[in-house]
Tab-separated table of C-alpha atoms in Angstrom:
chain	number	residue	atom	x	y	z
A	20	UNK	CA	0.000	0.000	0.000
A	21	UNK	CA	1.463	3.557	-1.033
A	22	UNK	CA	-0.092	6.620	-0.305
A	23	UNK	CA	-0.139	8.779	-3.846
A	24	UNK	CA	-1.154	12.352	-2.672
A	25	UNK	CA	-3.328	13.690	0.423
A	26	UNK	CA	-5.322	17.282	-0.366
A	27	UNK	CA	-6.182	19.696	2.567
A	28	UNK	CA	-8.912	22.024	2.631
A	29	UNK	CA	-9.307	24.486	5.709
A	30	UNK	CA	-7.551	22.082	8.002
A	31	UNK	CA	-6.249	23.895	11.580
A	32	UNK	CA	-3.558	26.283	9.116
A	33	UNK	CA	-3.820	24.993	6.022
A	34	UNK	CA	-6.441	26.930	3.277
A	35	UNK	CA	-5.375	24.312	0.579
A	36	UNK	CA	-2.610	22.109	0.576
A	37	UNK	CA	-2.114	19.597	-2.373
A	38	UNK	CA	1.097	17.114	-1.347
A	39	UNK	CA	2.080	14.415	-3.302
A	40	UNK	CA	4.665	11.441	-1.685
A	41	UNK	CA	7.615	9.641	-2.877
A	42	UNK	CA	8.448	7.746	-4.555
A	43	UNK	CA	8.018	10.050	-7.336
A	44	UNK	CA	9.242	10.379	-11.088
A	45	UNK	CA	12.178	12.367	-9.613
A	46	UNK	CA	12.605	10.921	-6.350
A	47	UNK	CA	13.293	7.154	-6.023
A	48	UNK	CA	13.162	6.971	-2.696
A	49	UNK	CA	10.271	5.242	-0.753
A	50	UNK	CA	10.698	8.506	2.006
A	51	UNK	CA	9.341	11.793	2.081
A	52	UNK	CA	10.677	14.140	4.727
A	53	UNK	CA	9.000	17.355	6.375
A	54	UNK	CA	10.956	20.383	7.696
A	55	UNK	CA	9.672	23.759	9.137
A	56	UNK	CA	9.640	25.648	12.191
A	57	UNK	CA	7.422	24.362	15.290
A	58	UNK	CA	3.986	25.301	14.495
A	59	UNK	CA	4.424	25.298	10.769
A	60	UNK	CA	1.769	22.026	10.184
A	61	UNK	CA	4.022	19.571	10.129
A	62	UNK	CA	1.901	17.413	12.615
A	63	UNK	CA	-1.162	18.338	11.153
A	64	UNK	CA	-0.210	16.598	8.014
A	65	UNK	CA	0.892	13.422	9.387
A	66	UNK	CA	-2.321	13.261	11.599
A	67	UNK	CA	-4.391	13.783	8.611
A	68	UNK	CA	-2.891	11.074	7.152
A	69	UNK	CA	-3.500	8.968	9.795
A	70	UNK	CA	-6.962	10.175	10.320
A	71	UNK	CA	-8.031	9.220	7.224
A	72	UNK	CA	-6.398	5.691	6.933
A	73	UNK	CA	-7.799	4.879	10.020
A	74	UNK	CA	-11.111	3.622	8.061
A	75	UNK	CA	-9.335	1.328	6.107
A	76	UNK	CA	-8.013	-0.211	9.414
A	77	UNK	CA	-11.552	-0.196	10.796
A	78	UNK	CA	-12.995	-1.760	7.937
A	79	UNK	CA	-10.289	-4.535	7.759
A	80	UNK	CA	-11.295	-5.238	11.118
A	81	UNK	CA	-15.539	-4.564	10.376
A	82	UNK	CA	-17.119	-4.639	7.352
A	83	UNK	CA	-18.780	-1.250	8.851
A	84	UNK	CA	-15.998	0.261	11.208
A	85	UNK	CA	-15.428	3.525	11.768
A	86	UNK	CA	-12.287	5.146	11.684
A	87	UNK	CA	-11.310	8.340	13.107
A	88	UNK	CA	-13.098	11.734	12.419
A	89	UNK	CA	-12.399	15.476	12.537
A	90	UNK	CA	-12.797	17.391	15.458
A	91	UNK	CA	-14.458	20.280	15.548
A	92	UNK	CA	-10.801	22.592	16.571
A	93	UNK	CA	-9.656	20.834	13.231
A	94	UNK	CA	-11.298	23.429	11.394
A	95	UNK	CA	-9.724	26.658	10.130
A	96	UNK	CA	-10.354	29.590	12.124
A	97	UNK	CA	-12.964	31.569	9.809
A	98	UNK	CA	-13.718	28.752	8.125
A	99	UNK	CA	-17.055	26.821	7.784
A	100	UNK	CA	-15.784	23.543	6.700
A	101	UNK	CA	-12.909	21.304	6.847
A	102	UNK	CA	-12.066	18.448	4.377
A	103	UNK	CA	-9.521	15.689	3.917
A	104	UNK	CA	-8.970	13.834	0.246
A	105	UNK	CA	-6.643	11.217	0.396
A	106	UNK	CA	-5.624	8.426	-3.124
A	107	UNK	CA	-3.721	5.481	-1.980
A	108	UNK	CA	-2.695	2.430	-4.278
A	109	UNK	CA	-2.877	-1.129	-3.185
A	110	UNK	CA	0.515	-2.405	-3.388
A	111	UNK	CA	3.332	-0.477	-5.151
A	112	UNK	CA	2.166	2.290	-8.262
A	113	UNK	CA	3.291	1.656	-11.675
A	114	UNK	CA	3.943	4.726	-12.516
A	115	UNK	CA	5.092	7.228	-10.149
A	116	UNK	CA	5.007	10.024	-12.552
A	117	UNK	CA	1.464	10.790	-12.118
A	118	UNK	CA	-0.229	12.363	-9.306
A	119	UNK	CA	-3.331	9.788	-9.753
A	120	UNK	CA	-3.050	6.814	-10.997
A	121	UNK	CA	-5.647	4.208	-12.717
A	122	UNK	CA	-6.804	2.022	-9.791
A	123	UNK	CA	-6.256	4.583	-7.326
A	124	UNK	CA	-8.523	4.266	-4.065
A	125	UNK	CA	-9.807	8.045	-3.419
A	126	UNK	CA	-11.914	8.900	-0.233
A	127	UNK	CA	-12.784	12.371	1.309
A	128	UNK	CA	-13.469	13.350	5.037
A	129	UNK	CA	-15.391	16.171	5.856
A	130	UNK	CA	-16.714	18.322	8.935
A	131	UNK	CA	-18.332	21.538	9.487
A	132	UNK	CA	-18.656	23.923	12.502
A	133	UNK	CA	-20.640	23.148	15.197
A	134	UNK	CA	-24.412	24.561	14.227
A	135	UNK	CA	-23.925	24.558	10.394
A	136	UNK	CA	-25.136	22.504	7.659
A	137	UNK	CA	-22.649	20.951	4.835
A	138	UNK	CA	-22.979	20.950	1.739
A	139	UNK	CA	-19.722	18.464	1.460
A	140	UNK	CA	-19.985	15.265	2.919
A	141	UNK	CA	-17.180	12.579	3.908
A	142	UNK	CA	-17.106	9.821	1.061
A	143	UNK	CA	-15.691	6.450	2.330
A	144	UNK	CA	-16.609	3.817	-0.373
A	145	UNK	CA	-12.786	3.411	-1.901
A	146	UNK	CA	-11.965	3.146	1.814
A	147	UNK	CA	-14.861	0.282	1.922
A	148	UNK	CA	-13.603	-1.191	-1.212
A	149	UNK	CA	-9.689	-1.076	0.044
A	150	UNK	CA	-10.454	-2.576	3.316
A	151	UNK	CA	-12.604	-5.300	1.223
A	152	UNK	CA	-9.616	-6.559	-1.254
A	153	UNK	CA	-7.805	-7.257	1.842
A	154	UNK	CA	-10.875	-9.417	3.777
A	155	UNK	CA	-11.370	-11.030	0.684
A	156	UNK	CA	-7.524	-12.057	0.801
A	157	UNK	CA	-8.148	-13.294	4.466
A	158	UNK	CA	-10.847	-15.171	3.176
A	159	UNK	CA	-9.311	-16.881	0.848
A	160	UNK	CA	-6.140	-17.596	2.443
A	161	UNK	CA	-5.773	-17.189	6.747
A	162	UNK	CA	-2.627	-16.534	6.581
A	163	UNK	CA	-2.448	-13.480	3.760
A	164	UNK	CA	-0.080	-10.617	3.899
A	165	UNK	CA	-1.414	-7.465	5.026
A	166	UNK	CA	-0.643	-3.766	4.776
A	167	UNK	CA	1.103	-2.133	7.906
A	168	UNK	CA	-0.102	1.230	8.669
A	169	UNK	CA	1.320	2.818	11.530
A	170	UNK	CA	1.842	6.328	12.803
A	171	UNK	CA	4.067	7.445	15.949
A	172	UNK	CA	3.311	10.815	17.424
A	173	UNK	CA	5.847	12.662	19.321
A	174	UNK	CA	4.269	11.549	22.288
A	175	UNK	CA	5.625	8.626	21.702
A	176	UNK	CA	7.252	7.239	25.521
A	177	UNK	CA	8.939	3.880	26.302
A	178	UNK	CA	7.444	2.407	29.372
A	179	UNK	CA	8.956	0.551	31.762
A	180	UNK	CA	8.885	-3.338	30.672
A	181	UNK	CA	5.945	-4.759	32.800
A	182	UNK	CA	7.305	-7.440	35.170
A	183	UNK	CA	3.074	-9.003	35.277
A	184	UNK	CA	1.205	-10.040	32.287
A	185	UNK	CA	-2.239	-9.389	33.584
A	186	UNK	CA	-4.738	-10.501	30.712
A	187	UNK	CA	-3.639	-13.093	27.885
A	188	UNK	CA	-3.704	-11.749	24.898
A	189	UNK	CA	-3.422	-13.846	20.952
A	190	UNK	CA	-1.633	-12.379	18.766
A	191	UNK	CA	-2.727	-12.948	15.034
A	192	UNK	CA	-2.641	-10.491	12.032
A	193	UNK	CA	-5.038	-8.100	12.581
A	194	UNK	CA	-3.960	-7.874	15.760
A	195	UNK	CA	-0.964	-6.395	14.177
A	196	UNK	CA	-3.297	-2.696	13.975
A	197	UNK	CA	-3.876	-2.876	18.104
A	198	UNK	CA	-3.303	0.837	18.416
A	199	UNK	CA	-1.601	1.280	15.549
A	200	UNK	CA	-2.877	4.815	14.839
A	201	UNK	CA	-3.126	6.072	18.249
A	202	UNK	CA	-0.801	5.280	20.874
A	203	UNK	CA	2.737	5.104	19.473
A	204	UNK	CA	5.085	2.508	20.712
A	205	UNK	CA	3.165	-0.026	23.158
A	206	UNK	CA	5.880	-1.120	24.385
A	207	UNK	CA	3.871	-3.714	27.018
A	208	UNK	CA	2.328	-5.430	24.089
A	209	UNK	CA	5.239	-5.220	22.671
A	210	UNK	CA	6.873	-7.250	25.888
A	211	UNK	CA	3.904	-9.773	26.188
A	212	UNK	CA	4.396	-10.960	22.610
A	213	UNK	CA	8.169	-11.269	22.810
A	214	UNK	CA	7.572	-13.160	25.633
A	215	UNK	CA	5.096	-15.305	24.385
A	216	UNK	CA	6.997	-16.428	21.084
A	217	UNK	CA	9.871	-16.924	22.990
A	218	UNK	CA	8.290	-19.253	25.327
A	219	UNK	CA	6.832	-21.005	22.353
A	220	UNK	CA	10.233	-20.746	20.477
A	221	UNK	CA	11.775	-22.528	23.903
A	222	UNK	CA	9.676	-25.229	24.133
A	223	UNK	CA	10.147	-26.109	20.563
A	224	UNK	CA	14.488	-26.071	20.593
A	225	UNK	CA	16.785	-25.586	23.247
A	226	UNK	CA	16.681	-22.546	25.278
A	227	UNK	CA	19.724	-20.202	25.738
A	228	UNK	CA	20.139	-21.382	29.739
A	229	UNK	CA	20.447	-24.946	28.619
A	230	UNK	CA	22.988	-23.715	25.997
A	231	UNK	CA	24.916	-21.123	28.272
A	232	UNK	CA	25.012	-24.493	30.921
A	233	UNK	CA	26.091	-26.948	28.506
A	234	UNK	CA	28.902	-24.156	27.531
A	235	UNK	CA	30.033	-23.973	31.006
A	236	UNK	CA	30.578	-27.258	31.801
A	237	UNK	CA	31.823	-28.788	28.066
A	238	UNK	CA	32.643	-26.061	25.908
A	239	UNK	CA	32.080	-24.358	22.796
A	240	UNK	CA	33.849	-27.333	20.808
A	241	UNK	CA	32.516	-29.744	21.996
A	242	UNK	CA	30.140	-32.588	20.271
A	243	UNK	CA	27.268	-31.665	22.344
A	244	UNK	CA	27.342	-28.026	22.082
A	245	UNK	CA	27.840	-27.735	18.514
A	246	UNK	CA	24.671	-30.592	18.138
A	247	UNK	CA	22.375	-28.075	20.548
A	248	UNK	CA	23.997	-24.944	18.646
A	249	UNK	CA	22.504	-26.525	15.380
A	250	UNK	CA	19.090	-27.504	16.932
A	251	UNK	CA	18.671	-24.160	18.335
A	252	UNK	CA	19.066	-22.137	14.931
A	253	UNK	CA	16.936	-24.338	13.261
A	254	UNK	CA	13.770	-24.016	15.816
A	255	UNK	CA	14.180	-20.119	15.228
A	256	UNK	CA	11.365	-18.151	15.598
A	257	UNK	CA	10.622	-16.290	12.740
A	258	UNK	CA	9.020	-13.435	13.888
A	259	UNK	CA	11.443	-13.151	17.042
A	260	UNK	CA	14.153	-13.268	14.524
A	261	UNK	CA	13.135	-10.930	12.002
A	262	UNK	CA	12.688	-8.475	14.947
A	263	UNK	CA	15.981	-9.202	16.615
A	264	UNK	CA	17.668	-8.522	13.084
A	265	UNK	CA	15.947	-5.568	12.474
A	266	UNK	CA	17.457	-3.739	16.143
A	267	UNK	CA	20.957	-5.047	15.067
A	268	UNK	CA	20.385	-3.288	12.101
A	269	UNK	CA	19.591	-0.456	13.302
A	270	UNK	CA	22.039	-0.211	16.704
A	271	UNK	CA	25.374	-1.931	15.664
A	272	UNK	CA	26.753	-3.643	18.769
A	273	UNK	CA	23.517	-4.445	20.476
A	274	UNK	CA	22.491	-8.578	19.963
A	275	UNK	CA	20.491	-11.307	21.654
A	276	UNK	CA	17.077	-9.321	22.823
A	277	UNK	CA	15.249	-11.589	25.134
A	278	UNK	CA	13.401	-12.371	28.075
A	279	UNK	CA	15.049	-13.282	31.393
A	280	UNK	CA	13.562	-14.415	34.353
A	281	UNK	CA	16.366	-14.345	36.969
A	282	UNK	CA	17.185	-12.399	39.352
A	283	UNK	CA	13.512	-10.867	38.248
A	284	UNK	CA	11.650	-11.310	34.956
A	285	UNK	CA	13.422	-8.216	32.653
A	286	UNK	CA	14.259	-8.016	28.910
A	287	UNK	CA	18.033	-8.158	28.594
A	288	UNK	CA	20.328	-7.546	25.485
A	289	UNK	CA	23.848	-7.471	24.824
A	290	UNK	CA	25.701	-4.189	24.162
A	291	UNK	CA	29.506	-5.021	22.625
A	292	UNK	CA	29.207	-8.443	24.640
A	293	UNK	CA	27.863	-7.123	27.847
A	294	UNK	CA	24.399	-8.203	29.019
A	295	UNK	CA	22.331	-5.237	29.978
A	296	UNK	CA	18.249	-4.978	31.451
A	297	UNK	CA	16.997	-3.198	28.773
A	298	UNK	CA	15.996	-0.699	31.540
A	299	UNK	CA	19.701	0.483	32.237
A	300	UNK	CA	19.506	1.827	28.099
A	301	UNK	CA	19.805	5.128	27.825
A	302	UNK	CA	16.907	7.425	26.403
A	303	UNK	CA	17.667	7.088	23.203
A	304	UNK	CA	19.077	3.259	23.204
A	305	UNK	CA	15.239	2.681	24.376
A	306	UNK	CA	13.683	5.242	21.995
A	307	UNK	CA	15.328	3.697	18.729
A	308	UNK	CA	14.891	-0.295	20.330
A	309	UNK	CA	11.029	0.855	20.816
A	310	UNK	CA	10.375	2.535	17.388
A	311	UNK	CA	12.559	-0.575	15.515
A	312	UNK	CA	11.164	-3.468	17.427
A	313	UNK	CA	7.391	-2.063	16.913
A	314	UNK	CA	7.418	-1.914	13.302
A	315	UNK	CA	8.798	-5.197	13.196
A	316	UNK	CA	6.635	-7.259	15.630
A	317	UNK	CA	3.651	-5.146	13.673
A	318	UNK	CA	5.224	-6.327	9.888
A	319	UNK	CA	6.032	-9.948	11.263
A	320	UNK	CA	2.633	-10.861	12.377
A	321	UNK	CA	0.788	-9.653	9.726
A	322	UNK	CA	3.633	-10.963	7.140
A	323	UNK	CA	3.385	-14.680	8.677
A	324	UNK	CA	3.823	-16.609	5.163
A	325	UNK	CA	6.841	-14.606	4.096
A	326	UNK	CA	10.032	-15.471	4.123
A	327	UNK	CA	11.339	-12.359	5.703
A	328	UNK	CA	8.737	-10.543	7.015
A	329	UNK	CA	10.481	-7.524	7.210
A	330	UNK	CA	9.547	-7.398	3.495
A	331	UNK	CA	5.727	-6.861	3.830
A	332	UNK	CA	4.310	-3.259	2.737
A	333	UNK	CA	2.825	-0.774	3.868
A	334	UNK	CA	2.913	3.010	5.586
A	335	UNK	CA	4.500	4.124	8.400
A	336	UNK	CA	4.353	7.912	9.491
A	337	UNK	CA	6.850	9.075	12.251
A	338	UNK	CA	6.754	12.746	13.832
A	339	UNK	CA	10.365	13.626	14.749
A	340	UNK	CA	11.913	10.864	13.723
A	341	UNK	CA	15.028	12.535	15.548
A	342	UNK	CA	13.896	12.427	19.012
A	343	UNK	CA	16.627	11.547	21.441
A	344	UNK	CA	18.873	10.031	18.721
A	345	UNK	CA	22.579	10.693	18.853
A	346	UNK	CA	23.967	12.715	16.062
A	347	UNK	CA	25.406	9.548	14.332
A	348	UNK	CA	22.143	7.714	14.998
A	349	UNK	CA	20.375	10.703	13.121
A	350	UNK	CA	23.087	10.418	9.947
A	351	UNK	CA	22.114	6.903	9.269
A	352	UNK	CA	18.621	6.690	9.943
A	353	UNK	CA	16.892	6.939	6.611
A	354	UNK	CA	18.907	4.874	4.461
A	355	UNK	CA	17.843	1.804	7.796
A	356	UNK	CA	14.621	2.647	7.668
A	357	UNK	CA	14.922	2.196	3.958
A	358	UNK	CA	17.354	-0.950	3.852
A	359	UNK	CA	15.501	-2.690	7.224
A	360	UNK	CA	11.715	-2.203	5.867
A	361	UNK	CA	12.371	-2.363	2.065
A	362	UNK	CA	8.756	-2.353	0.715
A	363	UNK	CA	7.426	0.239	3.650
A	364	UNK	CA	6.679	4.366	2.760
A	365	UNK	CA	7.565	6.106	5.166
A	366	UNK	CA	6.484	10.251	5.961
A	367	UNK	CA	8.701	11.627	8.463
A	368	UNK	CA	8.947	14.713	10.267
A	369	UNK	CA	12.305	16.408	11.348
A	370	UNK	CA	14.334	19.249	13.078
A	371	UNK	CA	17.609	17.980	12.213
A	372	UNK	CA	19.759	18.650	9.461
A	373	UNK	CA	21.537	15.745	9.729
A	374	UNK	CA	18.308	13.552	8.951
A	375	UNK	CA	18.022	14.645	5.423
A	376	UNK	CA	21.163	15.628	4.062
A	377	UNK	CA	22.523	12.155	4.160
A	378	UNK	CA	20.040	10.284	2.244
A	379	UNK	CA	19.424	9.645	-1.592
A	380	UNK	CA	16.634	10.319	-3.689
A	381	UNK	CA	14.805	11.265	-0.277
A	382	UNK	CA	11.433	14.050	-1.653
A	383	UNK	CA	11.938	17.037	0.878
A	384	UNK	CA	9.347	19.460	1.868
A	385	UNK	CA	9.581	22.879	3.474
A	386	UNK	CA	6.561	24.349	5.263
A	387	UNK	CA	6.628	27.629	5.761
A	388	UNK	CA	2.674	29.579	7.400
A	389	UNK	CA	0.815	27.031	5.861
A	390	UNK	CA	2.634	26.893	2.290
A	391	UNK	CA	4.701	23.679	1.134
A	392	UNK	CA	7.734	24.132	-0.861
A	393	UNK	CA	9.831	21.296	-2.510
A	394	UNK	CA	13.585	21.173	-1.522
A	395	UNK	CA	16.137	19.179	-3.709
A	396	UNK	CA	19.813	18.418	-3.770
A	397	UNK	CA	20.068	17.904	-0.424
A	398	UNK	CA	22.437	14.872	-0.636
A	399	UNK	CA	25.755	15.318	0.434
A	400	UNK	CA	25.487	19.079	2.236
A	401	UNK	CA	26.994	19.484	5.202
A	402	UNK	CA	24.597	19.849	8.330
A	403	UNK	CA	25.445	24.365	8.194
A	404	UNK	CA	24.483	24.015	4.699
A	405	UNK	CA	20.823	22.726	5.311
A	406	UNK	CA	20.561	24.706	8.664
A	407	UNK	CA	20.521	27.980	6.460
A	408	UNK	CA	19.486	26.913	2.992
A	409	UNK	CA	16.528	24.960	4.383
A	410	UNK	CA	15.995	25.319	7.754
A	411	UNK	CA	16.546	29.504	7.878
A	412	UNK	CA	18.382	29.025	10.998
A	413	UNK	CA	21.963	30.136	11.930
A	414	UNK	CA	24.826	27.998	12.227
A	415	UNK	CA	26.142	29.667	15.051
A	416	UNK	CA	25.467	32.450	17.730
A	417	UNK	CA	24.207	35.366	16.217
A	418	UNK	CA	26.442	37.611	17.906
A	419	UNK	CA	29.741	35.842	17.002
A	420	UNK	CA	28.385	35.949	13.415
A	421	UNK	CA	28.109	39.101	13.517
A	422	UNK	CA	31.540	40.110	15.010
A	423	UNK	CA	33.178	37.258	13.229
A	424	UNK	CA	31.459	39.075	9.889
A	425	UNK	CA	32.810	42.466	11.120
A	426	UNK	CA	36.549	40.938	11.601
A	427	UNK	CA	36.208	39.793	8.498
A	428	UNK	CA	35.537	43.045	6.677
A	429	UNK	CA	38.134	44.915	8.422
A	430	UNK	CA	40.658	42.554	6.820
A	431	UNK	CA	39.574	42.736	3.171
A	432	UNK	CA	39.229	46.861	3.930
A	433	UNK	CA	43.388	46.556	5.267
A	434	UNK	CA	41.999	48.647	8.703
A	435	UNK	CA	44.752	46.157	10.663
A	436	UNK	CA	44.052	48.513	13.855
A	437	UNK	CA	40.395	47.464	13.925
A	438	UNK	CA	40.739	44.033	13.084
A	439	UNK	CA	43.570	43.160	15.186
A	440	UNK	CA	41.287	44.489	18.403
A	441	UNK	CA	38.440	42.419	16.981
A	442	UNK	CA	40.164	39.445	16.761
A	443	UNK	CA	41.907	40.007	20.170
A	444	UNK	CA	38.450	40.194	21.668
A	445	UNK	CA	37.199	37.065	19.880
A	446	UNK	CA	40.227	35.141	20.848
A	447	UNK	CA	39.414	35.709	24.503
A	448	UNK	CA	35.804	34.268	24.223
A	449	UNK	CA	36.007	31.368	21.617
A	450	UNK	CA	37.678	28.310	22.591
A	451	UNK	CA	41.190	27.408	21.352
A	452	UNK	CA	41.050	25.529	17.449
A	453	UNK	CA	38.018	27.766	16.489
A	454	UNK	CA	38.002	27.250	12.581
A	455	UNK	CA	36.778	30.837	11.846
A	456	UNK	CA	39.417	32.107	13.825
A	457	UNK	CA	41.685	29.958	12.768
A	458	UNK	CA	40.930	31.388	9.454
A	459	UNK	CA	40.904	34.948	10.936
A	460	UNK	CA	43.819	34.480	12.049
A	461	UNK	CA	46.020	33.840	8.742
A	462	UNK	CA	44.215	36.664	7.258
A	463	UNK	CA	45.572	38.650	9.666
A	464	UNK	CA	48.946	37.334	9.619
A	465	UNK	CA	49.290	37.997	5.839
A	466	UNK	CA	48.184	42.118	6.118
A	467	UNK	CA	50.574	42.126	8.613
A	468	UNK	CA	53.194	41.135	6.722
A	469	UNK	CA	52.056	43.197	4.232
A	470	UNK	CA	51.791	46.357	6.694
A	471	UNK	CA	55.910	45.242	7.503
């Protein structure tokens, strides 16, 4: 499932916006990015999206769900009505270069002001129709692939890892939507179906305490080892395994995510060949185990059949797709997201340069007081490049700049008086191996000798 294009009509900021996703005829990529200040709609968008893709997830479930609406506050001020259009494809478009395609599924959601009557109404029967291909696919086969559709707001939080598993829960493929739309990471769910395939995965091979104990007492070489070694990889748990490869992927040095039950129950991983509770992560260790391990439990149980469920479609929408990621985290993200969930579309949103300046083919969009602007040839800038080409945001203090500007000038003007106070003053304040002054500095040197 792809999401071609998603129209706005007096929604919160928005008068009319008409936004069309990748990949495109010009951008490959399966990513589409959007940058602006806070406040500029970039949330708005993504929870329109999600809004209105919501009733193909509640008629998946229902032949008559109902999805999410708009609220009343969703409406522009001065504005009467507020409408959502939305043209998604099932599976992958064959031809990108269009905005709508042949066999496009097209629905509308509408609301007015409290006290007024509409004349445009919400039209859901391609949402109806959508949801219908894919319960005729379950009927026909229990075990068909479906579309993930996902969105993770910036409220997104990782909870603690519940040590009690109150209510037992199955786990099939729809199950795979279970808040999909609404609550971000559930990160207990998330727990009680690790632990339940692992349990299941246990009982059917050899556990890692029966492996760690045959270790200890005849070695890694030995017959017996190597035998359980063997009968362990092959009672693999799919699911657990595409999920475990897909954090590896994604946080180099962390392996072996699993359930442990001594001294307490706790999820434990290994970080460089230390065994951690997944508690004693920092922020953003959690954060980026959380968002990984979500989309893949959600793409390996509703992906059962394939061979690497990592491979199943659909749409996933993340707001700040930076938050609490370490600067080298944030350089590699897209190109994982794209490599790790292949056949997924992803709309992110983003504050840091370092996101989208390290990615190919990625579509960029600027928002700017409700207007969207395409941004391209982003590739390969460095992060002060996209701070003031596309972000409109210094690179550095704004006094410095300016002093550092006014140094500058002096030197090209030959005033060697001026600039050699000016450069005394910033050499006092700025730490030692500033570049700029570094920079300053042979400028300076040279009119000197000139002066001499």
């Amino acid at each position: 499932m792809e999401i071609i294009r998603l129209i706005l009509k007096d929604v919160c900021r928005f008068t009319h916006l008409d936004i069309q996703f990748a990949p495109t005829a010009k951008h490959a990529s399966n990513v589409t990015v959007l940058v602006g200040n806070n406040g500029a709609g970039k949330t708005t968008l993504l929870k329109s999206l999600a809004t209105s893709l919501s009733w193909v997830i509640a008629r998946i479930r229902v032949v008559k769900g109902s999805g999410n609406h708009l609220a009343n506050e969703d409406i522009r001020n001065g504005a009467l009505i507020a409408e959502i259009k939305i043209a998604v494809v099932d599976g992958a478009r064959t031809n990108p270069d269009h905005g709508i395609e042949e066999g496009a599924h097209c629905w509308a959601l509408a609301r007015a002001k409290l006290g007024r009557k509409s004349a445009v109404q919400s039209a859901l029967g391609d949402a109806t129709s959508l949801a219908d291909k894919y319960r005729l696919r379950l009927n026909n086969d229990d075990k068909a692939s479906l579309p993930l559709i996902a969105y993770y707001p910036v409220e997104r939080s990782v909870l603690e890892i519940p040590l009690k598993i109150k209510t037992k829960h199955t786990f099939d493929q729809l199950d795979g939507y279970d808040n999909s739309l609404n609550r971000g990471v559930d990160f207990r769910r998330f727990f009680e179906w690790f632990r339940e395939r692992e349990d299941s995965e246990n009982e059917s091979g050899v556990s890692d305490t029966v492996l760690a104990e045959v270790s200890k007492k005849h070695g890694t070489n030995s017959l017996i080892w190597i035998e359980l070694s063997r009968m362990k990889a092959s009672s693999r748990d799919r699911q657990l395994t595409a999920v475990r490869s897909a954090i590896a992927a994604f946080m180099p040095g962390f392996t072996n995510l699993r359930v442990q039950r001594k001294p307490r129950l706790h999820m434990a991983i290994d970080k460089d060949g230390v065994t951690l509770n997944v508690a004693q992560l920092s922020q953003g260790e959690k954060s980026m185990m959380a968002l990984v391990g979500d989309i893949a439990r959600r793409l390996a149980m509703m992906n059962q059949s394939l061979d690497n469920p990592l491979h199943g479609d659909g749409i996933v929408l993340i707001d700040e797709v930076d938050l609490h990621l370490h600067p080298k985290w944030q350089r590699s993200l897209i190109r994982q997201l794209s490599e790790t969930f292949p056949n997924c579309q992803f709309v992110l949103t983003t504050h840091s340069p370092l996101v989208i300046s390290d990615a190919k083919d990625v579509l960029v969009y600027v928002l700017n007081d409700g207007e969207l602007h395409e941004h391209n040839g982003l590739y390969g800038l460095d992060a002060n490049q996209v701070l003031l080409e596309v972000m409109d945001t210094d690179i550095r203090n704004s006094d410095v700049q300016k002093r550092l500007n006014a140094l500058l000038e002096r030197l090209q003007d030959g005033d060697l008086e001026t600039a050699q106070k000016l450069f005394a003053e910033l050499a006092e304040e700025l730490p030692d191996g500033h570049i700029e002054l570094a920079k300053a500095a042979l400028l300076l040197r040279k009119l000197e000798l000139r002066r001499a």
